[in-house]
Coordinates of C-alpha atoms and ligand atoms in Angstrom, one line a residue:
X1 CA 231.4 191.9 6.7
X2 CA 228.5 194.4 5.9
X3 CA 226.6 194.8 8.9
X4 CA 223.3 194.8 7.1
X5 CA 224.6 191.0 6.0
X6 CA 225.9 190.0 9.7
X7 CA 222.7 190.9 11.1
X8 CA 220.6 188.8 8.4
X9 CA 223.2 186.2 8.3
X10 CA 222.2 186.0 12.4
X11 CA 219.1 185.7 12.0
X12 CA 219.6 182.6 9.6
X13 CA 221.8 180.6 11.6
X14 CA 219.3 181.2 14.7
X15 CA 216.5 180.3 13.5
X16 CA 218.2 177.2 11.8
X17 CA 219.6 176.6 14.9
X18 CA 217.9 178.1 17.9
X19 CA 214.8 177.1 19.1
X20 CA 213.4 180.4 21.0
X21 CA 211.7 180.8 24.5
X22 CA 207.9 181.3 24.8
X23 CA 207.6 181.3 21.2
X24 CA 205.3 179.6 18.6
X25 CA 208.5 179.4 15.8
X26 CA 206.9 179.8 12.9
X27 CA 205.4 183.2 13.7
X28 CA 209.2 184.1 12.4
X29 CA 208.0 183.5 9.0
X30 CA 206.5 187.1 9.0
X31 CA 208.0 188.3 12.3
X32 CA 211.5 189.5 12.3
X33 CA 213.8 188.0 15.5
X34 CA 216.0 191.4 16.2
X35 CA 220.0 190.8 16.4
X36 CA 221.3 191.8 19.3
X37 CA 225.3 193.2 18.7
X38 CA 225.8 195.3 22.0
X39 CA 224.0 196.9 24.8
X40 CA 224.7 200.1 27.0
X41 CA 222.8 201.2 29.7
X42 CA 219.4 201.1 28.2
X43 CA 219.9 200.7 24.9
X44 CA 220.1 197.2 22.8
X45 CA 222.0 197.9 19.5
X46 CA 222.3 195.6 16.3
X47 CA 224.9 195.6 13.7
X48 CA 224.1 198.4 11.8
X49 CA 223.5 200.4 14.9
X50 CA 220.3 200.5 15.0
X51 CA 218.9 200.6 18.6
X52 CA 216.1 199.6 20.8
X53 CA 215.3 201.4 24.5
X54 CA 214.8 197.7 26.7
X55 CA 211.6 199.4 28.5
X56 CA 211.3 195.7 30.0
X57 CA 214.6 195.2 31.6
X58 CA 215.4 192.5 29.2
X59 CA 212.1 189.9 30.8
X60 CA 212.5 191.9 33.8
X61 CA 216.0 190.7 35.3
X62 CA 218.4 194.3 34.3
X63 CA 218.4 197.2 37.2
X64 CA 221.8 199.4 36.3
X65 CA 221.9 199.0 32.6
X66 CA 223.4 196.8 30.3
X67 CA 227.2 197.1 30.5
X68 CA 226.9 198.6 33.9
X69 CA 231.0 199.9 34.8
X70 CA 231.0 198.2 38.3
X71 CA 229.2 194.5 37.9
X72 CA 231.8 194.5 34.8
X73 CA 234.7 195.6 37.4
X74 CA 233.7 192.9 39.9
X75 CA 233.2 190.3 37.1
X76 CA 236.5 190.5 35.9
X77 CA 238.1 191.0 39.4
X78 CA 236.5 187.9 40.3
X79 CA 237.5 186.0 36.8
X80 CA 241.3 186.0 38.6
X81 CA 240.3 184.6 41.4
X82 CA 237.3 181.5 41.3
X83 CA 234.8 181.0 38.4
X84 CA 233.0 177.9 40.4
X85 CA 233.2 175.1 42.3
X86 CA 230.5 172.9 43.9
X87 CA 228.9 173.9 46.6
X88 CA 228.4 170.4 48.6
X89 CA 231.2 170.1 50.6
X90 CA 232.7 173.6 49.9
X91 CA 232.4 176.9 49.7
X92 CA 233.8 181.0 48.7
X93 CA 233.6 184.0 50.2
X94 CA 230.8 185.1 47.3
X95 CA 228.9 182.8 48.3
X96 CA 229.1 183.8 51.9
X97 CA 229.0 187.1 52.0
X98 CA 226.1 187.2 49.5
X99 CA 224.0 184.8 52.1
X100 CA 224.7 187.1 55.1
X101 CA 223.8 190.2 53.3
X102 CA 221.0 189.2 52.1
X103 CA 220.5 187.7 55.4
X104 CA 220.8 191.5 56.8
X105 CA 218.1 192.9 54.5
X106 CA 215.0 190.7 56.3
X107 CA 216.1 191.9 59.2
X108 CA 217.9 188.3 60.3
X109 CA 214.7 186.5 60.0
X110 CA 215.3 184.1 57.1
X111 CA 218.8 183.7 57.6
X112 CA 219.5 180.4 56.3
X113 CA 220.3 180.5 51.9
X114 CA 220.0 177.7 49.6
X115 CA 220.8 178.6 45.9
X116 CA 219.4 177.6 42.3
X117 CA 219.8 178.4 39.3
X118 CA 216.7 180.4 37.8
X119 CA 213.3 181.3 39.3
X120 CA 211.4 178.0 38.6
X121 CA 214.1 176.0 40.2
X122 CA 213.8 178.5 43.3
X123 CA 210.6 177.6 43.1
X124 CA 210.9 173.7 43.0
X125 CA 212.9 174.0 45.9
X126 CA 210.5 176.8 48.3
X127 CA 208.0 173.6 47.5
X128 CA 209.8 170.6 48.5
X129 CA 210.8 172.1 51.0
X130 CA 208.0 173.5 52.8
X131 CA 206.5 169.9 52.1
X132 CA 209.5 168.4 53.7
X133 CA 209.6 170.7 56.5
X134 CA 206.1 168.9 57.7
X135 CA 207.2 165.8 56.9
X136 CA 210.1 166.0 59.5
X137 CA 207.6 167.5 62.1
X138 CA 204.9 165.2 62.0
X139 CA 202.7 166.3 59.6
X140 CA 203.0 164.4 56.7
X141 CA 199.6 164.8 55.5
X142 CA 200.5 168.8 54.5
X143 CA 201.1 167.7 51.2
X144 CA 199.2 170.2 48.9
X145 CA 199.7 174.2 48.2
X146 CA 197.5 177.3 47.1
X147 CA 198.1 179.6 45.1
X148 CA 196.3 183.0 43.7
X149 CA 194.1 183.0 40.4
X150 CA 196.3 184.4 38.0
X151 CA 199.6 183.5 39.7
X152 CA 202.8 182.7 37.3
X153 CA 205.4 180.7 39.9
X154 CA 207.6 179.1 36.5
X155 CA 207.0 176.6 34.5
X156 CA 209.1 173.4 35.3
X157 CA 206.4 171.2 36.4
X158 CA 206.5 171.5 40.1
X159 CA 206.6 175.7 39.9
X160 CA 203.7 175.1 36.8
X161 CA 201.4 173.6 39.1
X162 CA 200.9 176.6 41.5
X163 CA 200.9 178.7 38.4
X164 CA 197.5 180.1 37.1
X165 CA 198.4 181.3 33.4
X166 CA 196.2 178.7 31.2
X167 CA 198.4 179.7 28.5
X168 CA 201.5 178.0 30.0
X169 CA 199.5 175.5 31.6
X170 CA 196.7 173.7 30.2
X171 CA 198.6 171.3 27.9
X172 CA 200.4 170.3 30.3
X173 CA 197.9 169.6 32.3
X174 CA 198.3 165.6 32.3
X175 CA 201.8 166.0 34.1
X176 CA 201.0 168.4 36.3
X177 CA 200.1 167.7 40.5
X178 CA 196.6 169.6 41.1
X179 CA 197.1 172.9 43.4
X180 CA 194.4 175.2 44.4
X181 CA 193.5 178.8 43.7
X182 CA 191.8 181.3 45.7
X183 CA 190.6 184.3 44.4
X184 CA 193.2 187.0 43.0
X185 CA 193.3 190.6 44.9
X186 CA 193.9 192.1 42.2
X187 CA 192.0 195.6 42.5
X188 CA 190.7 195.6 38.9
X189 CA 188.4 193.2 40.4
X190 CA 187.1 195.6 42.8
X191 CA 183.5 196.2 42.6
X192 CA 182.2 199.8 42.1
X193 CA 183.1 201.9 45.1
X194 CA 185.0 199.3 46.9
X195 CA 188.3 200.9 47.6
X196 CA 191.5 198.3 46.4
X197 CA 192.2 197.4 50.0
X198 CA 188.4 196.5 51.1
X199 CA 188.9 194.4 48.2
X200 CA 192.0 193.3 49.1
X201 CA 190.0 192.4 52.7
X202 CA 187.0 190.7 51.1
X203 CA 189.3 188.5 48.7
X204 CA 191.9 187.2 52.4
X205 CA 188.1 186.0 53.4
X206 CA 188.2 183.9 50.9
X207 CA 191.7 182.7 51.5
X208 CA 190.1 182.5 55.0
X209 CA 187.7 179.9 54.3
X210 CA 189.7 178.3 51.9
X211 CA 192.6 177.6 54.8
X212 CA 189.7 176.8 57.1
X213 CA 188.2 173.7 54.7
X214 CA 192.1 172.9 54.1
X215 CA 194.5 173.5 56.4
X216 CA 195.4 169.8 57.8
X217 CA 196.4 169.0 54.3
X218 CA 197.9 172.3 53.5
X219 CA 201.4 172.7 53.6
X220 CA 201.8 176.4 51.8
X221 CA 200.5 179.5 50.7
X222 CA 202.8 180.9 47.6
X223 CA 202.3 184.2 46.5
X224 CA 203.5 186.7 44.3
X225 CA 203.8 190.4 46.7
X226 CA 202.4 193.0 45.5
X227 CA 201.8 192.4 42.1
X228 CA 201.3 189.4 39.8
X229 CA 203.6 189.9 36.5
X230 CA 203.0 187.7 34.2
X231 CA 199.3 187.5 34.6
X232 CA 199.2 191.3 33.4
X233 CA 200.8 193.5 36.4
X234 CA 197.9 192.8 38.7
X235 CA 198.6 195.2 41.6
X236 CA 197.2 194.7 44.7
X237 CA 197.3 195.9 48.2
X238 CA 199.5 195.5 50.8
X239 CA 196.5 194.8 53.3
X240 CA 196.5 190.9 51.5
X241 CA 199.3 190.3 52.8
X242 CA 199.1 191.0 56.1
X243 CA 196.3 189.3 56.2
X244 CA 197.7 186.5 54.6
X245 CA 200.4 186.3 57.4
X246 CA 197.9 185.9 60.5
X247 CA 195.8 183.6 58.2
X248 CA 198.5 181.0 57.3
X249 CA 199.8 181.5 61.4
X250 CA 196.3 180.5 62.4
X251 CA 196.3 178.0 60.1
X252 CA 200.2 176.1 60.2
X253 CA 200.6 176.7 56.6
X254 CA 203.7 178.2 55.0
X255 CA 203.6 181.7 53.2
X256 CA 206.4 181.6 50.2
X257 CA 206.7 184.4 48.8
X258 CA 208.1 184.7 45.1
X259 CA 210.0 187.7 45.0
X260 CA 211.8 186.7 41.8
X261 CA 210.5 189.3 40.1
X262 CA 209.1 192.0 42.8
X263 CA 212.6 192.0 44.9
X264 CA 215.3 194.6 44.6
X265 CA 213.2 197.1 44.4
X266 CA 210.8 196.5 41.9
X267 CA 208.0 197.6 43.8
X268 CA 209.3 200.6 45.7
X269 CA 211.0 199.0 48.8
X270 CA 213.6 196.6 48.7
X271 CA 210.7 193.8 49.0
X272 CA 207.5 193.9 48.2
X273 CA 206.6 192.3 51.3
X274 CA 207.9 195.4 53.4
X275 CA 205.2 197.1 52.7
X276 CA 203.0 194.5 54.9
X277 CA 205.6 194.7 57.2
X278 CA 205.3 190.8 57.4
X279 CA 207.9 188.3 57.0
X280 CA 207.4 185.3 54.6
X281 CA 208.5 181.8 56.4
X282 CA 210.2 181.8 52.0
X283 CA 211.6 183.8 50.1
X284 CA 212.7 183.1 46.4
X285 CA 214.6 185.5 44.5
X286 CA 216.2 185.9 41.4
X287 CA 215.6 188.1 38.1
X288 CA 217.3 191.5 39.1
X289 CA 219.7 189.6 41.5
X290 CA 222.4 189.5 39.6
X291 CA 221.3 193.2 38.1
X292 CA 220.3 190.8 35.1
X293 CA 223.5 189.5 34.3
X294 CA 223.7 185.8 35.1
X295 CA 221.1 182.8 36.1
X296 CA 221.1 183.2 40.2
X297 CA 218.3 182.2 42.5
X298 CA 218.1 181.9 46.4
X299 CA 215.5 180.5 48.7
X300 CA 216.1 182.2 52.3
X301 CA 214.4 180.5 55.1
X302 CA 214.1 181.3 58.9
X303 CA 216.1 178.9 61.7
X304 CA 212.8 176.8 63.1
X305 CA 212.7 175.5 59.1
X306 CA 216.2 175.2 58.7
X307 CA 216.9 173.1 62.5
X308 CA 213.5 170.6 61.3
X309 CA 215.9 169.4 58.5
X310 CA 219.2 169.2 61.0
X311 CA 219.8 165.7 62.5
X312 CA 222.0 162.6 62.2
X313 CA 219.7 161.2 60.1
X314 CA 220.8 162.0 56.4
X315 CA 217.3 161.7 54.5
X316 CA 215.9 164.1 57.4
X317 CA 218.0 167.0 55.5
X318 CA 217.4 169.1 52.1
X319 CA 219.1 166.3 49.7
X320 CA 218.4 169.1 46.3
X321 CA 220.9 170.1 44.1
X322 CA 221.8 171.9 41.1
X323 CA 225.5 171.8 39.1
X324 CA 225.6 175.3 39.3
X325 CA 224.5 175.7 43.3
X326 CA 226.1 179.4 44.1
X327 CA 228.2 180.2 41.1
X328 CA 231.0 182.3 42.2
X329 CA 230.8 184.6 39.4
X330 CA 227.0 185.2 40.1
X331 CA 227.3 185.7 43.8
X332 CA 229.8 188.3 43.3
X333 CA 227.9 190.0 40.3
X334 CA 225.0 189.9 43.0
X335 CA 227.3 191.5 45.6
X336 CA 228.3 194.4 43.0
X337 CA 224.9 194.6 42.5
X338 CA 224.1 194.9 46.0
X339 CA 227.1 198.1 46.5
X340 CA 225.4 199.8 43.8
X341 CA 222.1 200.1 46.1
X342 CA 223.6 201.0 49.1
X343 CA 226.4 203.8 46.8
X344 CA 223.4 205.3 45.1
X345 CA 220.6 205.1 48.0
X346 CA 218.9 203.7 45.0
X347 CA 215.5 203.1 46.9
X348 CA 215.5 206.6 47.5
X349 CA 216.5 207.7 44.4
X350 CA 213.8 205.1 42.5
X351 CA 211.3 207.2 44.5
X352 CA 212.0 210.2 42.6
X353 CA 212.6 208.5 38.8
X354 CA 209.1 206.6 40.0
X355 CA 207.2 210.4 40.6
X356 CA 209.1 211.5 37.3
X357 CA 207.9 208.3 35.2
X358 CA 204.2 208.4 36.4
X359 CA 204.4 212.4 35.6
X360 CA 205.7 211.8 32.3
X361 CA 202.9 209.4 31.7
X362 CA 200.0 211.9 32.6
X363 CA 199.2 211.9 29.0
X364 CA 198.8 207.7 28.6
X365 CA 197.2 208.1 31.6
X366 CA 194.1 210.3 31.2
X367 CA 194.0 208.4 27.1
X368 CA 190.2 207.8 26.3
X369 CA 191.8 203.9 25.2
X370 CA 193.6 203.2 28.7
X371 CA 192.0 201.3 31.3
X372 CA 193.1 200.8 34.7
X373 CA 196.5 203.0 34.6
X374 CA 198.1 201.9 37.5
X375 CA 201.6 202.0 39.1
X376 CA 204.0 200.5 41.9
X377 CA 207.5 201.3 42.3
X378 CA 209.5 201.0 38.7
X379 CA 206.4 198.7 37.4
X380 CA 203.7 200.8 35.6
X381 CA 201.0 199.1 33.4
X382 CA 197.6 199.9 31.6
X383 CA 195.4 198.3 28.7
X384 CA 194.5 199.4 26.3
X385 CA 190.5 198.8 25.3
X386 CA 190.8 197.1 21.3
X387 CA 188.8 194.5 19.9
X388 CA 192.1 193.1 18.1
X389 CA 193.1 189.5 18.8
X390 CA 197.0 189.9 18.1
X391 CA 197.3 193.6 19.9
X392 CA 200.2 192.2 21.7
X393 CA 201.8 191.3 18.2
X394 CA 201.1 194.6 16.4
X395 CA 201.8 196.9 19.4
X396 CA 205.4 194.9 19.9
X397 CA 206.4 195.2 16.3
X398 CA 205.1 199.4 15.9
X399 CA 207.1 199.7 19.5
X400 CA 210.3 197.9 17.7
X401 CA 210.0 200.7 14.7
X402 CA 209.6 203.4 16.7
X403 CA 212.9 201.9 18.4
X404 CA 211.1 200.9 21.9
X405 CA 211.1 197.0 23.5
X406 CA 207.8 196.9 24.9
X407 CA 205.8 193.6 24.8
X408 CA 202.3 194.0 26.2
X409 CA 200.4 190.9 27.4
X410 CA 197.5 190.2 25.8
X411 CA 196.3 193.8 25.9
X412 CA 198.3 195.1 28.9
X413 CA 201.1 197.1 27.9
X414 CA 203.7 197.9 30.9
X415 CA 206.9 199.7 31.2
X416 CA 209.2 198.1 33.4
X417 CA 212.4 200.2 32.9
X418 CA 216.3 199.4 33.9
X419 CA 216.7 201.7 37.7
X420 CA 219.5 204.1 35.4
X421 CA 216.4 205.5 32.9
X422 CA 217.5 209.0 32.1
X423 CA 215.1 211.9 31.8
X424 CA 215.9 211.7 27.6
X425 CA 215.1 208.0 27.7
X426 CA 211.7 208.7 29.7
X427 CA 210.2 211.4 27.5
X428 CA 211.1 209.3 23.9
X429 CA 209.4 206.0 26.3
X430 CA 206.1 208.0 27.2
X431 CA 206.3 209.7 24.0
X432 CA 206.2 207.5 22.0
X433 CA 203.7 204.8 23.9
X434 CA 201.8 208.0 24.0
X435 CA 201.8 208.1 19.7
X436 CA 201.1 204.2 19.4
X437 CA 197.8 204.7 20.9
X438 CA 196.8 206.4 18.1
X439 CA 195.5 203.5 15.5
Ligands
LIG1 C1 209.8 185.1 35.8 C2 209.4 184.2 37.4 C3 209.5 183.3 37.7 C4 210.5 182.2 37.3 O1 211.7 182.3 37.0 P1 212.4 181.6 35.6 O2 214.0 182.3 35.9 O3 212.3 182.2 34.3 O4 212.6 180.2 36.3 C5 209.0 182.6 39.1 N1 208.1 183.6 39.6 C6 208.0 184.9 39.1 C7 206.8 185.9 40.1 C8 208.3 185.5 38.2 O5 208.6 186.5 37.5

């Protein structure tokens, strides 16, 4: 079959049979779907060999490129021994080794790993565990959760309850449990002359006021450490996390770190919370955990919390499960991903890479239409001055025409490339993005 025919046939069949995520399907009458025939490194290719630079790491999951030889080899090997076995009553090497290694990465502080299948399921697990801990320890009135204004924690009903993005939440409000939102430490909200740190501390006072009032009924504070992704890459000073830790301790409230997007080196340290030298009570990981290969998530917690469930009474245990919990192939991909971090000294080498990308993006940062150019580790974001309400859609299409996969959030354009992006690709990304800023 001719390759271009293969492209168009696939699009037609997809629109007929696949209900695509986060999409008003009718928009595809004018906005074409992009067929992906194969992928390698930072590039996605269609059947004609037309290519797109995956500058958003395929929705923030890919770390070491598509078709990574090392992860591929690990998966092939794993396929020959065990693809999956149920984790209730059974166990296997990949899940044990992954749990031990993740625990080490928290300095042994979060030594118990509970697995889910995706980010939202990890958030559900953390919320349920926190509530259940307080119940098991004689404080059943602690049933409420607090999150930051503009937070995103996933879109299943429990996760959506602590999410604060109107576009995703408002329609489903009648189905959701109420939660409280406090001032975001997002530094763009600082007053003129107020430093990011001073503003973060001011935001922490709002959290303090909230917890002072509500701590008796509050189970946990859930935060995206350092970067609030889906609301538009809002970045904030680590001082907020240090203060949040102190306040959560003072008011007997759990701190849940949702590092589903920020974990695995995205903000420059292995976990974003490392930059505040704290440890959360619960840590949610997913997205980059398998290098972007397979769905897997995990909630890690402290021994004291684990022990509160350890009992002769069955219902004091955490009776939560997902069918694919601890999937062996996914755990093996995660182990291969951790191997790459060590062998290639990724945290160190990303520091240089991050500086190189910031340098290449200097022309964007100083462009007259660009506001709030910001960077955290391997994330860059900026707002584009525009009166156009369909900016995101138009920019996305104009970027595709220049071989770039960029998916702005309203008028916020961001780069979140795989860690294997090379010099030539960086130049291509930044030069063409700069050109896209011209109307
Ligand atoms: C993506 C994301 C989630 C949800 O993960 P899914 O795998 O899409 O369910 C939750 N929290 C944060 C911070 C995320 O970025």
